[in-house]
Amino acid sequence: MKWSWKIIRLAGIDVYVHATFFILIAWIGLSFWVVGGNPAAVFTGVSFILALFACVVLHELGHALTARRYGISTRKIILLPIGGVADMERMPDDPKQEIAVALAGPTVNLVIAFVLWLWLSVTNSLQPGLLDLVEAPFLQKLMVVNIILAVFNLLPAFPMDGGRVLRAVLSLHMNHNRATQMAAKVGQGFALWLGLIGLLYNPFLLFIALFVWIGAAAEAGTEQIKSSLHDTAVGRAMLTDFQVLSPGDTLSHAIELTLAGSQKDFPVLVNKAMVGVLTQDDMLKGLQAQGEQYHVGAWMQKEIQSADINEPLEKVLERLQTGHCPLISVTEDDQLVGIINLDNIMELIKIQTAIHEQDGQTKFEA
Ligand code: ZN
């Protein structure tokens, strides 16, 4: 992530802080200066926010270390003004493990609150009026805020931890994708209520409602794509009706093929074996530099990739997104039987989503 700095390394995980976080600190400092009018007030305000974010780091560490017990590593923890994010390499597939990982964060906040309560009780400094966040002593405020953090994170809505718990509980009874879609719907219903209450009482809740709504939609979308690509073989999405070029063809032949059909990228073959790819960009560059009588071989990309017809689409999508090759040739028993690019995969996703929604409707009506 750009604009982030590493501040500390805890249990082998780097903790980064995003530049916008400093805007929050400055804003807090300024508002305490305006209200309190002295450096001591600013110091108290800023140290409270720093203590709060230390609790957020411990919360994220709770997720990360629980995930580590299941063999999942965490790349980093990032602190943003809206909270922390633990960048885990993946979520556990086993719903029970996912529940444990999700609950670990809020549990940390409850433990912190309990320890603070114990300390305040022992030292006899607990003040009446728990929700008074202005006059209460520093540690008491920190205790209350940790309880709020735990409760807020347990709301059954993505991207909150409670949303993950709900999804995991549902997926004990149904497939993962369906559980995600259902949990996302619950989250969005929740966001609507939150937004309504926000409109009436507190504009800040409106902002959170929007955050929850978008988070739920994003989670549902990603899961939909992942699940449909996981179960589908390359053969289902590949293009079987396609034109090919040979290195000796002229660019003008490539222009003819481009204008005659809808294909943009062409495999270049020698004796039925793929030796390169000519994309539309390559063709245009060639035309600009040398004109249409030049040869395809001089302008094609020589980095090629192929996939077996039975490979899951999920893997091929990863290669198309990370590699430099825009087109992958598909083979069956070492024979070229098709080509596939990102457009073909997106097309299939749209079709499968439409079919899935139709399925859902029929079931709902019945
Ligand atoms: Zn969390």
Tab-separated table of C-alpha atoms and ligand atoms in Angstrom:
chain	number	residue	atom	x	y	z
A	1	MET	CA	0.000	0.000	0.000
A	2	LYS	CA	1.376	3.405	-1.003
A	3	TRP	CA	1.680	6.179	1.559
A	4	SER	CA	2.155	3.801	4.499
A	5	TRP	CA	5.025	3.587	6.927
A	6	LYS	CA	6.156	0.675	9.020
A	7	ILE	CA	6.087	1.640	12.695
A	8	ILE	CA	6.707	-1.617	14.533
A	9	ARG	CA	7.045	-5.379	14.108
A	10	LEU	CA	4.949	-7.501	16.493
A	11	ALA	CA	5.103	-11.323	16.641
A	12	GLY	CA	6.747	-11.325	13.207
A	13	ILE	CA	4.067	-9.130	11.587
A	14	ASP	CA	4.875	-5.625	10.323
A	15	VAL	CA	2.503	-2.911	11.463
A	16	TYR	CA	2.061	-0.026	9.001
A	17	VAL	CA	0.358	3.285	9.510
A	18	HIS	CA	-1.298	5.069	6.595
A	19	ALA	CA	-0.577	8.756	5.924
A	20	THR	CA	-4.259	9.702	6.384
A	21	PHE	CA	-3.980	8.480	9.973
A	22	PHE	CA	-1.867	11.557	10.768
A	23	ILE	CA	-4.683	13.768	9.497
A	24	LEU	CA	-6.914	12.174	12.130
A	25	ILE	CA	-4.306	12.834	14.844
A	26	ALA	CA	-3.935	16.456	13.708
A	27	TRP	CA	-7.721	16.895	13.631
A	28	ILE	CA	-8.094	15.438	17.155
A	29	GLY	CA	-5.257	17.635	18.422
A	30	LEU	CA	-6.816	20.725	16.839
A	31	SER	CA	-10.294	20.057	18.219
A	32	PHE	CA	-8.898	19.578	21.736
A	33	TRP	CA	-6.954	22.829	21.327
A	34	VAL	CA	-10.147	24.648	20.326
A	35	VAL	CA	-12.126	23.204	23.259
A	36	GLY	CA	-9.432	23.017	25.962
A	37	GLY	CA	-7.253	25.900	24.817
A	38	ASN	CA	-4.017	24.506	26.294
A	39	PRO	CA	-1.273	22.010	25.375
A	40	ALA	CA	-2.305	19.664	28.216
A	41	ALA	CA	-5.762	19.184	26.675
A	42	VAL	CA	-4.188	18.457	23.295
A	43	PHE	CA	-1.787	15.960	24.897
A	44	THR	CA	-4.656	14.118	26.654
A	45	GLY	CA	-6.767	13.998	23.494
A	46	VAL	CA	-3.979	12.737	21.274
A	47	SER	CA	-2.718	10.158	23.774
A	48	PHE	CA	-6.247	8.790	24.134
A	49	ILE	CA	-6.496	8.264	20.362
A	50	LEU	CA	-3.053	6.614	20.334
A	51	ALA	CA	-4.060	4.301	23.217
A	52	LEU	CA	-7.279	3.466	21.353
A	53	PHE	CA	-5.359	2.571	18.216
A	54	ALA	CA	-2.940	0.444	20.239
A	55	CYS	CA	-6.062	-1.539	21.246
A	56	VAL	CA	-7.035	-1.754	17.561
A	57	VAL	CA	-3.593	-3.194	16.746
A	58	LEU	CA	-4.058	-5.794	19.512
A	59	HIS	CA	-7.502	-6.603	18.053
A	60	GLU	CA	-5.971	-7.235	14.603
A	61	LEU	CA	-3.157	-9.219	16.205
A	62	GLY	CA	-5.864	-11.381	17.812
A	63	HIS	CA	-7.167	-12.256	14.321
A	64	ALA	CA	-3.663	-12.765	12.906
A	65	LEU	CA	-2.323	-15.011	15.666
A	66	THR	CA	-5.454	-17.185	15.692
A	67	ALA	CA	-5.167	-17.573	11.902
A	68	ARG	CA	-1.510	-18.519	12.350
A	69	ARG	CA	-2.590	-21.466	14.501
A	70	TYR	CA	-4.355	-22.789	11.393
A	71	GLY	CA	-1.303	-22.267	9.201
A	72	ILE	CA	-2.436	-18.960	7.671
A	73	SER	CA	0.119	-16.159	7.732
A	74	THR	CA	-0.582	-12.435	7.847
A	75	ARG	CA	1.414	-10.190	5.556
A	76	LYS	CA	0.888	-6.981	7.511
A	77	ILE	CA	-1.432	-4.944	9.694
A	78	ILE	CA	-2.359	-1.467	8.425
A	79	LEU	CA	-3.785	1.306	10.569
A	80	LEU	CA	-6.255	3.604	8.814
A	81	PRO	CA	-8.305	6.430	10.356
A	82	ILE	CA	-11.389	4.161	10.268
A	83	GLY	CA	-9.616	1.287	12.040
A	84	GLY	CA	-7.180	-1.537	11.401
A	85	VAL	CA	-6.893	-4.157	8.677
A	86	ALA	CA	-5.047	-7.464	9.025
A	87	ASP	CA	-3.857	-8.464	5.563
A	88	MET	CA	-4.188	-12.260	5.824
A	89	GLU	CA	-3.148	-14.439	2.903
A	90	ARG	CA	-6.605	-16.071	2.981
A	91	MET	CA	-9.510	-16.913	5.274
A	92	PRO	CA	-9.797	-20.467	6.633
A	93	ASP	CA	-12.007	-22.789	4.561
A	94	ASP	CA	-13.295	-24.604	7.653
A	95	PRO	CA	-16.249	-22.568	9.062
A	96	LYS	CA	-15.306	-23.423	12.670
A	97	GLN	CA	-11.812	-22.016	12.125
A	98	GLU	CA	-13.271	-18.924	10.470
A	99	ILE	CA	-15.497	-18.356	13.516
A	100	ALA	CA	-12.490	-18.660	15.826
A	101	VAL	CA	-10.442	-16.194	13.740
A	102	ALA	CA	-13.324	-13.689	13.544
A	103	LEU	CA	-14.170	-13.853	17.257
A	104	ALA	CA	-10.535	-13.483	18.340
A	105	GLY	CA	-10.495	-9.733	17.563
A	106	PRO	CA	-13.509	-8.614	19.647
A	107	THR	CA	-12.414	-11.037	22.397
A	108	VAL	CA	-9.145	-9.115	22.718
A	109	ASN	CA	-11.105	-5.862	23.299
A	110	LEU	CA	-13.280	-7.528	25.933
A	111	VAL	CA	-10.168	-8.861	27.704
A	112	ILE	CA	-8.594	-5.372	27.653
A	113	ALA	CA	-11.824	-3.891	29.064
A	114	PHE	CA	-11.925	-6.542	31.781
A	115	VAL	CA	-8.288	-5.926	32.802
A	116	LEU	CA	-8.949	-2.153	32.932
A	117	TRP	CA	-12.098	-2.710	35.008
A	118	LEU	CA	-10.125	-4.933	37.395
A	119	TRP	CA	-7.434	-2.259	37.761
A	120	LEU	CA	-9.979	0.556	38.273
A	121	SER	CA	-11.829	-1.529	40.878
A	122	VAL	CA	-8.699	-2.503	42.784
A	123	THR	CA	-7.443	1.082	42.860
A	124	ASN	CA	-10.924	2.297	43.769
A	125	SER	CA	-10.969	4.831	40.934
A	126	LEU	CA	-14.082	3.667	39.065
A	127	GLN	CA	-16.399	6.662	38.546
A	128	PRO	CA	-20.190	6.455	38.331
A	129	GLY	CA	-21.732	7.182	34.926
A	130	LEU	CA	-20.040	4.629	32.657
A	131	LEU	CA	-21.090	6.298	29.415
A	132	ASP	CA	-19.782	9.710	30.407
A	133	LEU	CA	-16.903	9.908	27.949
A	134	VAL	CA	-15.960	13.481	28.847
A	135	GLU	CA	-15.429	13.637	32.606
A	136	ALA	CA	-14.421	10.011	33.286
A	137	PRO	CA	-10.774	9.162	33.992
A	138	PHE	CA	-8.555	8.168	31.034
A	139	LEU	CA	-8.482	4.427	31.760
A	140	GLN	CA	-12.222	4.272	32.349
A	141	LYS	CA	-12.879	5.924	28.997
A	142	LEU	CA	-10.504	3.442	27.376
A	143	MET	CA	-12.425	0.576	29.014
A	144	VAL	CA	-15.790	1.816	27.703
A	145	VAL	CA	-14.420	2.412	24.218
A	146	ASN	CA	-13.057	-1.158	24.120
A	147	ILE	CA	-16.508	-2.507	24.977
A	148	ILE	CA	-18.013	-0.350	22.201
A	149	LEU	CA	-15.354	-1.649	19.780
A	150	ALA	CA	-16.186	-5.261	20.646
A	151	VAL	CA	-19.950	-4.765	20.295
A	152	PHE	CA	-19.615	-2.767	17.073
A	153	ASN	CA	-17.381	-5.420	15.503
A	154	LEU	CA	-19.837	-8.145	16.427
A	155	LEU	CA	-22.656	-6.548	14.390
A	156	PRO	CA	-23.769	-9.272	11.961
A	157	ALA	CA	-22.745	-7.343	8.852
A	158	PHE	CA	-19.785	-7.462	6.460
A	159	PRO	CA	-17.093	-6.181	6.645
A	160	MET	CA	-17.420	-6.456	10.422
A	161	ASP	CA	-16.237	-9.566	12.262
A	162	GLY	CA	-19.848	-10.401	13.162
A	163	GLY	CA	-20.618	-10.699	9.428
A	164	ARG	CA	-17.905	-13.368	9.092
A	165	VAL	CA	-19.258	-15.243	12.097
A	166	LEU	CA	-22.748	-15.173	10.571
A	167	ARG	CA	-21.431	-16.402	7.207
A	168	ALA	CA	-19.457	-19.207	8.868
A	169	VAL	CA	-22.446	-20.321	10.959
A	170	LEU	CA	-24.631	-20.331	7.824
A	171	SER	CA	-22.044	-22.264	5.827
A	172	LEU	CA	-22.200	-25.069	8.371
A	173	HIS	CA	-25.637	-25.717	6.840
A	174	MET	CA	-25.248	-24.689	3.183
A	175	ASN	CA	-22.545	-24.098	0.584
A	176	HIS	CA	-20.067	-21.299	1.129
A	177	ASN	CA	-21.244	-19.111	-1.715
A	178	ARG	CA	-24.909	-19.265	-0.717
A	179	ALA	CA	-23.963	-18.540	2.895
A	180	THR	CA	-21.982	-15.478	1.764
A	181	GLN	CA	-24.848	-14.156	-0.362
A	182	MET	CA	-27.260	-14.588	2.540
A	183	ALA	CA	-24.916	-12.978	5.089
A	184	ALA	CA	-24.395	-10.071	2.672
A	185	LYS	CA	-28.179	-9.581	2.397
A	186	VAL	CA	-28.515	-9.533	6.192
A	187	GLY	CA	-25.644	-7.011	6.318
A	188	GLN	CA	-27.310	-4.745	3.771
A	189	GLY	CA	-30.656	-4.932	5.561
A	190	PHE	CA	-28.788	-3.953	8.667
A	191	ALA	CA	-27.106	-1.069	6.849
A	192	LEU	CA	-30.527	0.243	5.776
A	193	TRP	CA	-31.749	0.361	9.382
A	194	LEU	CA	-28.505	1.918	10.522
A	195	GLY	CA	-28.799	4.541	7.789
A	196	LEU	CA	-32.383	5.325	8.783
A	197	ILE	CA	-31.439	5.750	12.450
A	198	GLY	CA	-28.486	7.835	11.293
A	199	LEU	CA	-30.774	10.132	9.280
A	200	LEU	CA	-32.911	10.733	12.364
A	201	TYR	CA	-30.319	10.939	15.128
A	202	ASN	CA	-26.663	10.844	14.140
A	203	PRO	CA	-25.074	11.584	10.742
A	204	PHE	CA	-21.994	9.555	11.694
A	205	LEU	CA	-24.145	6.384	11.597
A	206	LEU	CA	-25.039	7.226	7.985
A	207	PHE	CA	-21.368	7.076	7.083
A	208	ILE	CA	-20.996	3.696	8.812
A	209	ALA	CA	-24.139	2.405	7.077
A	210	LEU	CA	-22.645	3.285	3.703
A	211	PHE	CA	-19.389	1.550	4.672
A	212	VAL	CA	-21.318	-1.607	5.689
A	213	TRP	CA	-23.438	-1.552	2.526
A	214	ILE	CA	-20.420	-1.355	0.221
A	215	GLY	CA	-18.498	-3.942	2.255
A	216	ALA	CA	-21.360	-6.435	2.002
A	217	ALA	CA	-21.757	-5.940	-1.746
A	218	ALA	CA	-18.018	-6.338	-2.342
A	219	GLU	CA	-17.791	-9.531	-0.293
A	220	ALA	CA	-20.802	-11.049	-2.056
A	221	GLY	CA	-19.419	-10.169	-5.492
A	222	THR	CA	-15.928	-11.550	-4.884
A	223	GLU	CA	-17.291	-14.777	-3.442
A	224	GLN	CA	-19.674	-15.214	-6.369
A	225	ILE	CA	-16.829	-14.954	-8.858
A	226	LYS	CA	-14.476	-17.171	-6.861
A	227	SER	CA	-17.003	-19.941	-6.449
A	228	SER	CA	-18.112	-19.966	-10.069
A	229	LEU	CA	-14.523	-20.016	-11.337
A	230	HIS	CA	-13.401	-22.670	-8.890
A	231	ASP	CA	-15.847	-25.259	-10.225
A	232	THR	CA	-15.454	-24.454	-13.900
A	233	ALA	CA	-12.844	-25.840	-16.293
A	234	VAL	CA	-11.023	-23.672	-18.837
A	235	GLY	CA	-12.729	-25.571	-21.649
A	236	ARG	CA	-16.083	-23.989	-20.723
A	237	ALA	CA	-14.970	-20.388	-21.241
A	238	MET	CA	-12.380	-20.700	-24.017
A	239	LEU	CA	-12.871	-19.440	-27.530
A	240	THR	CA	-12.958	-22.367	-29.953
A	241	ASP	CA	-13.814	-20.455	-33.089
A	242	PHE	CA	-10.805	-18.223	-33.692
A	243	GLN	CA	-8.423	-16.991	-36.350
A	244	VAL	CA	-4.673	-17.558	-36.275
A	245	LEU	CA	-1.677	-15.885	-37.872
A	246	SER	CA	1.760	-17.118	-38.843
A	247	PRO	CA	4.982	-15.121	-38.300
A	248	GLY	CA	5.353	-14.589	-42.051
A	249	ASP	CA	1.897	-12.981	-42.457
A	250	THR	CA	1.808	-9.248	-43.075
A	251	LEU	CA	0.192	-6.803	-40.693
A	252	SER	CA	-2.329	-6.007	-43.422
A	253	HIS	CA	-3.594	-9.598	-43.107
A	254	ALA	CA	-3.993	-9.005	-39.369
A	255	ILE	CA	-6.001	-5.847	-40.162
A	256	GLU	CA	-8.318	-7.848	-42.434
A	257	LEU	CA	-8.972	-10.432	-39.717
A	258	THR	CA	-9.523	-7.720	-37.080
A	259	LEU	CA	-12.051	-5.849	-39.209
A	260	ALA	CA	-13.847	-9.026	-40.328
A	261	GLY	CA	-14.522	-10.388	-36.827
A	262	SER	CA	-14.596	-9.398	-33.163
A	263	GLN	CA	-11.273	-11.014	-32.218
A	264	LYS	CA	-8.648	-8.582	-30.935
A	265	ASP	CA	-5.704	-10.812	-30.046
A	266	PHE	CA	-4.376	-13.521	-32.361
A	267	PRO	CA	-2.256	-16.571	-31.603
A	268	VAL	CA	0.703	-16.888	-33.965
A	269	LEU	CA	1.391	-20.477	-35.023
A	270	VAL	CA	4.186	-22.409	-36.702
A	271	ASN	CA	3.232	-26.000	-37.595
A	272	LYS	CA	0.196	-25.895	-35.258
A	273	ALA	CA	2.364	-24.862	-32.288
A	274	MET	CA	1.908	-21.410	-30.736
A	275	VAL	CA	5.061	-19.275	-30.939
A	276	GLY	CA	3.643	-15.868	-30.044
A	277	VAL	CA	0.653	-13.563	-29.610
A	278	LEU	CA	-0.210	-10.500	-31.676
A	279	THR	CA	-2.460	-8.184	-29.663
A	280	GLN	CA	-4.316	-5.229	-31.122
A	281	ASP	CA	-1.825	-2.910	-29.395
A	282	ASP	CA	1.112	-4.748	-30.994
A	283	MET	CA	-0.547	-4.461	-34.390
A	284	LEU	CA	-1.188	-0.715	-33.997
A	285	LYS	CA	2.396	-0.110	-32.856
A	286	GLY	CA	3.688	-2.048	-35.859
A	287	LEU	CA	1.476	-0.091	-38.248
A	288	GLN	CA	2.577	3.215	-36.792
A	289	ALA	CA	6.268	2.342	-36.945
A	290	GLN	CA	6.622	0.370	-40.163
A	291	GLY	CA	3.367	0.214	-42.119
A	292	GLU	CA	1.117	-2.652	-43.114
A	293	GLN	CA	3.507	-4.613	-45.304
A	294	TYR	CA	5.652	-5.574	-42.316
A	295	HIS	CA	5.608	-9.047	-40.800
A	296	VAL	CA	3.647	-10.281	-37.809
A	297	GLY	CA	6.752	-12.107	-36.493
A	298	ALA	CA	8.530	-8.818	-35.819
A	299	TRP	CA	5.724	-7.360	-33.690
A	300	MET	CA	4.266	-10.340	-31.857
A	301	GLN	CA	4.896	-10.999	-28.154
A	302	LYS	CA	7.092	-14.039	-27.731
A	303	GLU	CA	6.177	-14.704	-24.107
A	304	ILE	CA	3.464	-17.345	-24.340
A	305	GLN	CA	1.514	-19.384	-21.811
A	306	SER	CA	-0.691	-22.385	-22.194
A	307	ALA	CA	-3.222	-24.144	-19.996
A	308	ASP	CA	-4.711	-27.615	-20.020
A	309	ILE	CA	-8.394	-27.797	-20.999
A	310	ASN	CA	-9.314	-29.293	-17.603
A	311	GLU	CA	-7.538	-26.716	-15.447
A	312	PRO	CA	-9.854	-24.715	-13.120
A	313	LEU	CA	-10.588	-21.210	-14.438
A	314	GLU	CA	-9.614	-19.722	-11.066
A	315	LYS	CA	-5.953	-20.574	-11.763
A	316	VAL	CA	-6.024	-19.247	-15.332
A	317	LEU	CA	-7.571	-15.972	-14.166
A	318	GLU	CA	-4.722	-15.526	-11.670
A	319	ARG	CA	-2.177	-16.033	-14.466
A	320	LEU	CA	-3.942	-13.595	-16.791
A	321	GLN	CA	-4.063	-10.975	-14.054
A	322	THR	CA	-0.473	-11.307	-12.870
A	323	GLY	CA	1.382	-12.314	-16.048
A	324	HIS	CA	2.281	-10.154	-19.025
A	325	CYS	CA	0.546	-12.445	-21.483
A	326	PRO	CA	-2.958	-11.215	-22.443
A	327	LEU	CA	-3.903	-14.466	-24.151
A	328	ILE	CA	-3.428	-18.066	-23.020
A	329	SER	CA	-3.565	-20.988	-25.412
A	330	VAL	CA	-5.601	-23.998	-24.299
A	331	THR	CA	-4.377	-27.462	-25.150
A	332	GLU	CA	-5.744	-30.981	-25.003
A	333	ASP	CA	-3.201	-33.797	-25.442
A	334	ASP	CA	-0.696	-31.136	-26.554
A	335	GLN	CA	-3.007	-30.009	-29.392
A	336	LEU	CA	-4.156	-26.373	-29.519
A	337	VAL	CA	-7.948	-26.487	-29.071
A	338	GLY	CA	-8.771	-22.945	-27.938
A	339	ILE	CA	-7.642	-19.557	-26.665
A	340	ILE	CA	-8.748	-17.627	-23.619
A	341	ASN	CA	-8.406	-14.036	-22.370
A	342	LEU	CA	-9.901	-11.894	-19.580
A	343	ASP	CA	-12.903	-10.922	-21.742
A	344	ASN	CA	-13.899	-14.574	-22.199
A	345	ILE	CA	-13.802	-15.133	-18.433
A	346	MET	CA	-15.807	-11.985	-17.670
A	347	GLU	CA	-18.394	-13.084	-20.226
A	348	LEU	CA	-18.762	-16.454	-18.518
A	349	ILE	CA	-19.067	-14.797	-15.089
A	350	LYS	CA	-21.922	-12.608	-16.344
A	351	ILE	CA	-23.706	-15.622	-17.804
A	352	GLN	CA	-23.272	-17.715	-14.673
A	353	THR	CA	-24.449	-14.850	-12.457
A	354	ALA	CA	-27.600	-14.494	-14.561
A	355	ILE	CA	-28.276	-18.243	-14.344
A	356	HIS	CA	-27.632	-18.189	-10.613
A	357	GLU	CA	-30.057	-15.323	-10.046
A	358	GLN	CA	-32.713	-17.109	-12.107
A	359	ASP	CA	-32.133	-20.215	-9.909
A	360	GLY	CA	-32.521	-18.148	-6.763
A	361	GLN	CA	-35.767	-16.595	-8.021
A	362	THR	CA	-37.335	-19.924	-8.883
A	363	LYS	CA	-36.482	-21.315	-5.488
A	364	PHE	CA	-37.778	-18.215	-3.784
A	365	GLU	CA	-41.122	-18.311	-5.605
A	366	ALA	CA	-41.540	-22.045	-4.981
B	1	ZN	ZN	-11.809	-7.544	13.635
